[in-house]
Coordinates of C-alpha atoms in Angstrom, one line a residue:
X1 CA -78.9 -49.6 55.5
X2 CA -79.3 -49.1 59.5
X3 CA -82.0 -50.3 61.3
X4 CA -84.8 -47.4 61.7
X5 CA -86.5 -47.4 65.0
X6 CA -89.7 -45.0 66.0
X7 CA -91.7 -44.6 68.8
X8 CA -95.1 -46.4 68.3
X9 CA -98.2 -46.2 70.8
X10 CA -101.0 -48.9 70.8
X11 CA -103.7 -46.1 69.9
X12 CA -107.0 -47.8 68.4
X13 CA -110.0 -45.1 67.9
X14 CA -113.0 -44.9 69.7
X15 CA -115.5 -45.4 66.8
X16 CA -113.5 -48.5 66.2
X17 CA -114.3 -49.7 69.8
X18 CA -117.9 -49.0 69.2
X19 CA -118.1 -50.1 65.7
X20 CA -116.8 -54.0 67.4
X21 CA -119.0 -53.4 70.1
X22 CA -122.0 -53.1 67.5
X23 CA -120.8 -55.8 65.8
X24 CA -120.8 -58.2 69.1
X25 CA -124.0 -56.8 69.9
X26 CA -125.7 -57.8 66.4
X27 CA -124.0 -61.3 66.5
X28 CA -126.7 -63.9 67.5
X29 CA -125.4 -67.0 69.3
X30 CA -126.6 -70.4 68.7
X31 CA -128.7 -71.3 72.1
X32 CA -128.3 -75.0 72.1
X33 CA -125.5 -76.8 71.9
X34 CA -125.1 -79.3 68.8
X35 CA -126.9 -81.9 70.4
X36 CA -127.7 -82.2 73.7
X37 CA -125.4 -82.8 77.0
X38 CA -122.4 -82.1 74.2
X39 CA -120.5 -80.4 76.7
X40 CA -116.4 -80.3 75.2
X41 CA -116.8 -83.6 73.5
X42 CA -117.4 -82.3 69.7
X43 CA -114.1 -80.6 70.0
X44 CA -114.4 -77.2 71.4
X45 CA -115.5 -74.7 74.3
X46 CA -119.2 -75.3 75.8
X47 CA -121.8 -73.5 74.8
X48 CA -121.8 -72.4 78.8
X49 CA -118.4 -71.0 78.2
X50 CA -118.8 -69.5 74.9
X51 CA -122.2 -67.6 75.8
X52 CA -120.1 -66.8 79.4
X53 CA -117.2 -65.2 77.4
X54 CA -119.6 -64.0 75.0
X55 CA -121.3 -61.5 77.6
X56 CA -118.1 -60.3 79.1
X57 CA -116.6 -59.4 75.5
X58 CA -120.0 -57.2 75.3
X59 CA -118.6 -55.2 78.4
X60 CA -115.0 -55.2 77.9
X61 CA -113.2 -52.1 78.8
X62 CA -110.5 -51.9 75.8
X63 CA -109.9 -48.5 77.0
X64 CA -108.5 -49.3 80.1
X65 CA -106.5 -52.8 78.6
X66 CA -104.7 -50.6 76.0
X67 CA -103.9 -47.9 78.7
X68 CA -101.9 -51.2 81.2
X69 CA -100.4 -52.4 77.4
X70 CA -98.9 -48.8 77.0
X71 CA -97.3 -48.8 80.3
X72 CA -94.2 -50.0 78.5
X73 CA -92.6 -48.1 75.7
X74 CA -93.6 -49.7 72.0
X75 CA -91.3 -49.4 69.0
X76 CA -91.5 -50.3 65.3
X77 CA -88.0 -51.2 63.7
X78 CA -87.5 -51.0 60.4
X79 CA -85.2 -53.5 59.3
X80 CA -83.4 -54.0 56.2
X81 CA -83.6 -57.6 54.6
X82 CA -83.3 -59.1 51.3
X83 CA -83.3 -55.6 49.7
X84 CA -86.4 -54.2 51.4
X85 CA -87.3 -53.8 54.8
X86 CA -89.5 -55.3 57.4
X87 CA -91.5 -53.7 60.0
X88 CA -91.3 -55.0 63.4
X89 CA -93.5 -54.4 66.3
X90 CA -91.9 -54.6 69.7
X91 CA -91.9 -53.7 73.3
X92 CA -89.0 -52.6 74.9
X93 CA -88.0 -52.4 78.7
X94 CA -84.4 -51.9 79.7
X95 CA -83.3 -52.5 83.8
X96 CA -82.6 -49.5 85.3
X97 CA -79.1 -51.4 86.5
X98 CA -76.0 -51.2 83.6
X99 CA -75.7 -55.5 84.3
X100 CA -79.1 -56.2 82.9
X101 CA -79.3 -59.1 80.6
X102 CA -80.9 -58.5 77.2
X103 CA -83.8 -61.0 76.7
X104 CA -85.5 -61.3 74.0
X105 CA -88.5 -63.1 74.6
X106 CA -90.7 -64.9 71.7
X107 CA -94.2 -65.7 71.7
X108 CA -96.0 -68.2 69.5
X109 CA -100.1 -68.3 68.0
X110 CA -102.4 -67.5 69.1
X111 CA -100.1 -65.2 71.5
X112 CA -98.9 -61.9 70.6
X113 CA -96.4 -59.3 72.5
X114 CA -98.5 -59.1 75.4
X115 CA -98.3 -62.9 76.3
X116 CA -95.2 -61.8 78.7
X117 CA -97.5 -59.4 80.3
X118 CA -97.1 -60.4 83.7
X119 CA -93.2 -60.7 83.5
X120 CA -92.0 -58.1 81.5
X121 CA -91.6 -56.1 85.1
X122 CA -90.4 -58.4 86.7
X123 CA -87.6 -59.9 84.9
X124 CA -86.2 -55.7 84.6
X125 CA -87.0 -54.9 88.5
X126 CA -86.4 -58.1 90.0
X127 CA -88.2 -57.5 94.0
X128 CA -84.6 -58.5 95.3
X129 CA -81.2 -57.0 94.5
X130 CA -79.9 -60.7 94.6
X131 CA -81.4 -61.8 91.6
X132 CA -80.6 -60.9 88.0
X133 CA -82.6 -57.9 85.9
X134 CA -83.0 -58.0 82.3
X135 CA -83.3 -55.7 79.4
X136 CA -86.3 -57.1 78.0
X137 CA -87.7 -56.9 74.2
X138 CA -90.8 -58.4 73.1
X139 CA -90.8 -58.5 69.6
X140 CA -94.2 -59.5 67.3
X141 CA -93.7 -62.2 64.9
X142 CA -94.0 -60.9 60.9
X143 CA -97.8 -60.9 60.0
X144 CA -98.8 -60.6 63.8
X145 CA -100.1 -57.5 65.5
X146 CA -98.4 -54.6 64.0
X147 CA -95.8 -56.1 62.6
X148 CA -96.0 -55.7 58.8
X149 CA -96.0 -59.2 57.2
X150 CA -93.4 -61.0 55.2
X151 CA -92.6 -59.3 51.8
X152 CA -92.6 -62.9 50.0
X153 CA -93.8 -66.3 49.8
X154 CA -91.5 -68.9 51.5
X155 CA -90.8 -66.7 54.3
X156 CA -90.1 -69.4 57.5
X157 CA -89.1 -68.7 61.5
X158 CA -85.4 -68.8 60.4
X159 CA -86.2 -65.8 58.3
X160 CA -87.5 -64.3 61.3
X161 CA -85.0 -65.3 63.9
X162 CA -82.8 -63.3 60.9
X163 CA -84.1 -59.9 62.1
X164 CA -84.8 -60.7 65.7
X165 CA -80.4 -61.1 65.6
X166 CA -80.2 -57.6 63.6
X167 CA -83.2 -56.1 66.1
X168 CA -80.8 -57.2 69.3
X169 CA -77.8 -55.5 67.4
X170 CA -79.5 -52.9 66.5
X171 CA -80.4 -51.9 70.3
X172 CA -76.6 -52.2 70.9
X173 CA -77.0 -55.6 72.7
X174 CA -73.8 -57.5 71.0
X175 CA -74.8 -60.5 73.4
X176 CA -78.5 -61.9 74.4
X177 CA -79.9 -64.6 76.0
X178 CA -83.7 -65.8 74.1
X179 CA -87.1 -67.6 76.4
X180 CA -90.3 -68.8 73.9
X181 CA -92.7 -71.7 73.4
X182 CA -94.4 -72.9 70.8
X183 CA -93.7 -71.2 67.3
X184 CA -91.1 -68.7 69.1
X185 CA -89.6 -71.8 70.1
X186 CA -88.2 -72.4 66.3
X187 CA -87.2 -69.1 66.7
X188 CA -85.1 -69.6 69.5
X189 CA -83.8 -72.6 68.3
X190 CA -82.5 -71.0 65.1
X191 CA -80.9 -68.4 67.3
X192 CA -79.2 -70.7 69.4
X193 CA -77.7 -72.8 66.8
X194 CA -76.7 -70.3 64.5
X195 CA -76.1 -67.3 66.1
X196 CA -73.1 -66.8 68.8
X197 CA -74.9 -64.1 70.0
X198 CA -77.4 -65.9 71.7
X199 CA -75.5 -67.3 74.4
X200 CA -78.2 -69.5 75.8
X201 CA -81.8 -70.5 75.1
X202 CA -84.8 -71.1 77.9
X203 CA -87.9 -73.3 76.3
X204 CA -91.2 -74.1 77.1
X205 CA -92.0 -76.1 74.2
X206 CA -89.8 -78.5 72.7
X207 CA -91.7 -81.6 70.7
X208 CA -89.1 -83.9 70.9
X209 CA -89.4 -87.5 70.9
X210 CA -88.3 -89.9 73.4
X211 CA -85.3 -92.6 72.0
X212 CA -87.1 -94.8 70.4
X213 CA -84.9 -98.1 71.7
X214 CA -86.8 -97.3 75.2
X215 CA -90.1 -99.7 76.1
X216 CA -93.1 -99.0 77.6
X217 CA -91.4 -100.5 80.6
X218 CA -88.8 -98.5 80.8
X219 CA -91.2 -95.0 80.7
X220 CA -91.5 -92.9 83.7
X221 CA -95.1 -91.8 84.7
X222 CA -94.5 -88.2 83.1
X223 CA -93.4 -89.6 80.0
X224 CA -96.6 -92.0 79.9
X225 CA -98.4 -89.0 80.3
X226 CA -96.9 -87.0 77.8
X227 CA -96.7 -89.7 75.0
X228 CA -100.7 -90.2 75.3
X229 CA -101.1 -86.4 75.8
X230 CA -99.5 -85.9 72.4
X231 CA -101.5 -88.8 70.9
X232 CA -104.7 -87.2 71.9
X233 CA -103.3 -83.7 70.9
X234 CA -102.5 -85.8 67.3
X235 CA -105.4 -86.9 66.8
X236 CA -108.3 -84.7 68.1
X237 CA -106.7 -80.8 68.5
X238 CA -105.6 -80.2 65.0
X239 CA -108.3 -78.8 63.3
X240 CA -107.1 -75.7 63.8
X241 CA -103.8 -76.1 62.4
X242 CA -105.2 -78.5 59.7
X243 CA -107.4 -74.9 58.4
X244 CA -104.6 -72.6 58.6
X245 CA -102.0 -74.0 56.7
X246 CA -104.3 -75.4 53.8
X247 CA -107.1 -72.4 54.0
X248 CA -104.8 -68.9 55.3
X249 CA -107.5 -67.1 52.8
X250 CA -110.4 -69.1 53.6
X251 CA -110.0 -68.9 57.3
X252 CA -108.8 -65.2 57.2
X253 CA -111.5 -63.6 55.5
X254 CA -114.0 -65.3 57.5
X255 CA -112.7 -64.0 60.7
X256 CA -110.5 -60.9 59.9
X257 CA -113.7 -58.8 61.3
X258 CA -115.8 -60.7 63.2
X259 CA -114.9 -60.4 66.7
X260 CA -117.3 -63.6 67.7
X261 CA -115.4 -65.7 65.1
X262 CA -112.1 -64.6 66.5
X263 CA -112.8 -65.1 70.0
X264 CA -113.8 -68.7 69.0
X265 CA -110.7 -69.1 67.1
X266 CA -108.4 -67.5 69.6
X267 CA -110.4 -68.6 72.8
X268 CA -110.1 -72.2 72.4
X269 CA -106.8 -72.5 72.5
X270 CA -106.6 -70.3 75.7
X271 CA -109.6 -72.9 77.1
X272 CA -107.9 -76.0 76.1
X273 CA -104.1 -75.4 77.0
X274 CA -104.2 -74.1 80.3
X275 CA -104.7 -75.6 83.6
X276 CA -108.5 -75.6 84.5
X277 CA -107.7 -74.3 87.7
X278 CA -106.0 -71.1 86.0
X279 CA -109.0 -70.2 83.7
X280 CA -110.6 -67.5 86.3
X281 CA -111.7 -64.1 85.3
X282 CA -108.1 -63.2 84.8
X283 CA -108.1 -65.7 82.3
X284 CA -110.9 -64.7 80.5
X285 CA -110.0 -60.9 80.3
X286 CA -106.9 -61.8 79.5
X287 CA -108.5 -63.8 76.3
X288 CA -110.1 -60.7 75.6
X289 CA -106.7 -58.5 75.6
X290 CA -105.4 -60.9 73.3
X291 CA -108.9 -60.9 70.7
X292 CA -109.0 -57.4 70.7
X293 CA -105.2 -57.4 69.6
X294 CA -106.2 -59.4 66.6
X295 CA -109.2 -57.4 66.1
X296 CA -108.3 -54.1 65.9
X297 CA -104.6 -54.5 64.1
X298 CA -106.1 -56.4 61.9
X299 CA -103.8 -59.4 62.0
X300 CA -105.8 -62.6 62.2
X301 CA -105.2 -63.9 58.5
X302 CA -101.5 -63.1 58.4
X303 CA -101.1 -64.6 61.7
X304 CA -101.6 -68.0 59.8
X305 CA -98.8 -67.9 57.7
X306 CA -96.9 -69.4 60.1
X307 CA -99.0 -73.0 59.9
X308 CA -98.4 -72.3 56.0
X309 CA -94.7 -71.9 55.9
X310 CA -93.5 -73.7 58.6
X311 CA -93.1 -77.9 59.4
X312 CA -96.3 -79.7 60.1
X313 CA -96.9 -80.8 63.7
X314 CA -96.2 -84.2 63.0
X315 CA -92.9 -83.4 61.5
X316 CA -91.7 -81.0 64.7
X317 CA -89.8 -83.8 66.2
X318 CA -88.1 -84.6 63.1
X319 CA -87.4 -81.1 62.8
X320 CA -85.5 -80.7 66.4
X321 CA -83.6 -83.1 65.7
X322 CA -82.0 -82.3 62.9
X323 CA -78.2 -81.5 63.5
X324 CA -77.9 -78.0 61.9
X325 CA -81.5 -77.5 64.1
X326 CA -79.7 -78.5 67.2
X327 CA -79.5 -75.8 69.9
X328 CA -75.5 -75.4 70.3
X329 CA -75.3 -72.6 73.5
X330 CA -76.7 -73.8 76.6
X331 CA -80.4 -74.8 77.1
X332 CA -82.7 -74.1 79.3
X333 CA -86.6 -76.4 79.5
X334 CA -89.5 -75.6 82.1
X335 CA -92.2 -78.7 81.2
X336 CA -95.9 -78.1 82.1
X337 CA -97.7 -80.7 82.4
X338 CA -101.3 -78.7 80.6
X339 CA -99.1 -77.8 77.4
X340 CA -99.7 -79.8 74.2
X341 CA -96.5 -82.0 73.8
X342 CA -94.9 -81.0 77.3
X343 CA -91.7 -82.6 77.1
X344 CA -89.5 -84.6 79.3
X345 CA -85.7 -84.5 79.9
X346 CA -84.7 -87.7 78.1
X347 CA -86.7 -86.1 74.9
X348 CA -85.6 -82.8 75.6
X349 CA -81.7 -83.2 75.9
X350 CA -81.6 -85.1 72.4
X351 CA -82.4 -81.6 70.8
X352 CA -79.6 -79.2 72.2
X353 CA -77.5 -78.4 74.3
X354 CA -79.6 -79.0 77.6
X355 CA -78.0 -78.1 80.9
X356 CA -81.2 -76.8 82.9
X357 CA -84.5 -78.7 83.2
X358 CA -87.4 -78.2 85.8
X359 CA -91.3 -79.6 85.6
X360 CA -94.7 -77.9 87.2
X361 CA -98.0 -79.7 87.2
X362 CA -99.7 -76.4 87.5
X363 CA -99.3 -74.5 83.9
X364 CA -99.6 -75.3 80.4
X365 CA -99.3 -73.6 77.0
X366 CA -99.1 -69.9 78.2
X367 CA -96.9 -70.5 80.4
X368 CA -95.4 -66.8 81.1
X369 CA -99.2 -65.9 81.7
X370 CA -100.6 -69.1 83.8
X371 CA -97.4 -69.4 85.8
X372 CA -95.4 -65.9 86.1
X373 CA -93.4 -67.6 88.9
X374 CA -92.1 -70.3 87.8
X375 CA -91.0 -69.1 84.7
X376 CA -89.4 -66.1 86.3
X377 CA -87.5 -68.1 88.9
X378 CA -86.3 -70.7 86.2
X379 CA -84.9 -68.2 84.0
X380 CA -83.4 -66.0 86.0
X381 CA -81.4 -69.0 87.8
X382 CA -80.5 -70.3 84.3
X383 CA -79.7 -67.2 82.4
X384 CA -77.3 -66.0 85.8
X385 CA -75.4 -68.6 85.0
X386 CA -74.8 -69.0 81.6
X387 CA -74.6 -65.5 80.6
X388 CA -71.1 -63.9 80.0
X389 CA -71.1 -60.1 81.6

């Protein structure tokens, strides 16, 4: 069977608007925090920021958010696997010149399509003729937005890097070049070490442990950083993860429709892994694109399957550094210093194939959103030059 591809439009009803806007409305907020002065020490937002983002959720314009997501042209590919087939959500934005480089780009949780938002543009109309366009697709992750979930248990990020190859073949890009972070990272990393078709991989997550024969003397001052950054994210930032891949059902129903729950959910992670000095009212409307995505497709318990399916945190470096998980074309890592487990280059390298590196004190987890820039500039120098035309 051919892969089936039809226009889609991001179209959610007004009454369903209103019916969330109701629902926000009717939600009453705790007014104290748990005890006093608790600030972000009982692991979570403030109560100054929840009640803060609370009141701007009550006057967001969806409307006029779904109107800027639609600016690009949204697809859903049917594609056959394992005798059935699996819906996938995606956006897709072709340069306007024939040497365009097809991109696939890969988010991770809680991110959806709209994650590459503010590069999408860019990376197909580059502001200079000098530098490199790409044909960009943004894909959705099984069980995330409106991509229909997986059709069996078991179903891991290998499966889906699977159908992102047969999505990029399908689009009659024979060759492709692949940028994510955090789950989209395994995703990338299955595509680079199995498929010949992706000719080179750009990270912005990569968990890998340093060589463990080095000393504490022997650490740079990033890699200090990052080894008690991923303690701390160890040992106090897990919750989250710890409820989703031992409660999907649990967690799901609770939230699946209440918008309050999921901008707590979703919110945190947006508050905790970026840069403080990002986190303006850009930031926060741009929380509330990405709640409303899990509101109104109705995503937010399949979105956990990932954390159900997939290698524990404390197995990911294990995982890298496997030799059939090794990234084979050449790689590509961006480290920010705000992300979870930013990595260094001695950690890095161990992994793949790694033949670009660059570091920014000024973004973290999101980094396509927090700093469009310097993500745009690092891949377009690294995929110029390993990309066959």
């Amino acid at each position: 069977m051919s892969v089936d591809i039809r226009p889609f439009k991001i179209d959610v009803p007004l009454e369903e608007v209103e019916r969330m806007k109701r629902k926000l409305r009717d939600t009453r907020l705790p007014k104290n925090p748990i005890v006093p002065e608790a600030g972000e020490d009982y692991a979570g937002p403030s109560m100054d920021w929840t009640h803060r983002l609370y009141n701007k959720y009550l006057d967001f314009d969806w409307p006029a958010a779904q109107d800027h997501l639609n600016r690009h042209n949204h697809y859903i590919a049917s594609i056959p696997d394992e005798n059935t087939s699996v819906d996938i959500h995606f956006t897709h934005t072709p340069s306007p010149s024939p040497d365009g480089i097809p991109l696939i780009l890969i988010h991770g949780w809680p991110g959806s399509f709209a994650e590459f938002d503010r590069v999408v543009d860019c990376f197909a109309n580059p502001p200079s003729s000098d530098m490199p366009s790409f044909h960009v697709v943004v894909p959705n992750i099984p069980g995330f937005m409106w991509s229909s979930p997986p059709h069996r248990k078991g179903w891991t990020l290998q499966d889906t890097a699977r159908l992102y190859h047969k999505l990029m073949l399908s689009l009659g890009y024979s060759a492709y070049v692949a940028q994510a972070g955090d789950w989209g990272m395994f995703i990338a990393r299955e595509l680079g070490a199995k498929y010949p078709a992706c000719e080179a991989v750009h990270l912005n997550f990569c968990p890998t442990p340093l060589p463990e024969d080095l000393k504490d003397s022997d650490l740079t001052e990033r890699e200090k950083m990052v080894n008690d950054r991923c303690d701390d994210w160890l040992d106090d930032h897990l919750g989250y993860a710890v409820c989703m891949r031992s409660r999907p059902h649990t967690v799901g129903v609770g939230f699946i429709d209440h918008p309050v729950g999921i901008m707590m959910w979703v919110g945190e992670k947006f508050n905790e892994l970026a840069n403080p000095d990002n986190q303006d009212e850009k930031w926060e409307q741009i929380i509330l694109t990405q709640v409303c995505l899990y509101h109104f497709s109705g995503c937010m318990m399949t979105a956990m399957l990932p954390y159900y399916e997939n290698v524990k945190h404390a197995g990911f470096g294990e995982f890298v550094l496997k030799e059939e998980n090794r990234i084979k074309c050449p790689m590509g890592y961006t480290s920010f210093k705000y992300d979870s487990r930013p990595g260094t280059k001695r950690g890095v390298e161990r992994s793949g194939n790694l033949v670009f590196y660059n570091e920014s004190d000024h973004g973290g987890h999101f980094a396509a959103l927090e700093c469009p820039d310097v993500l745009l500039a690092d891949c377009r120098k690294f995929f110029d030059e390993h990309f066959t035309r």
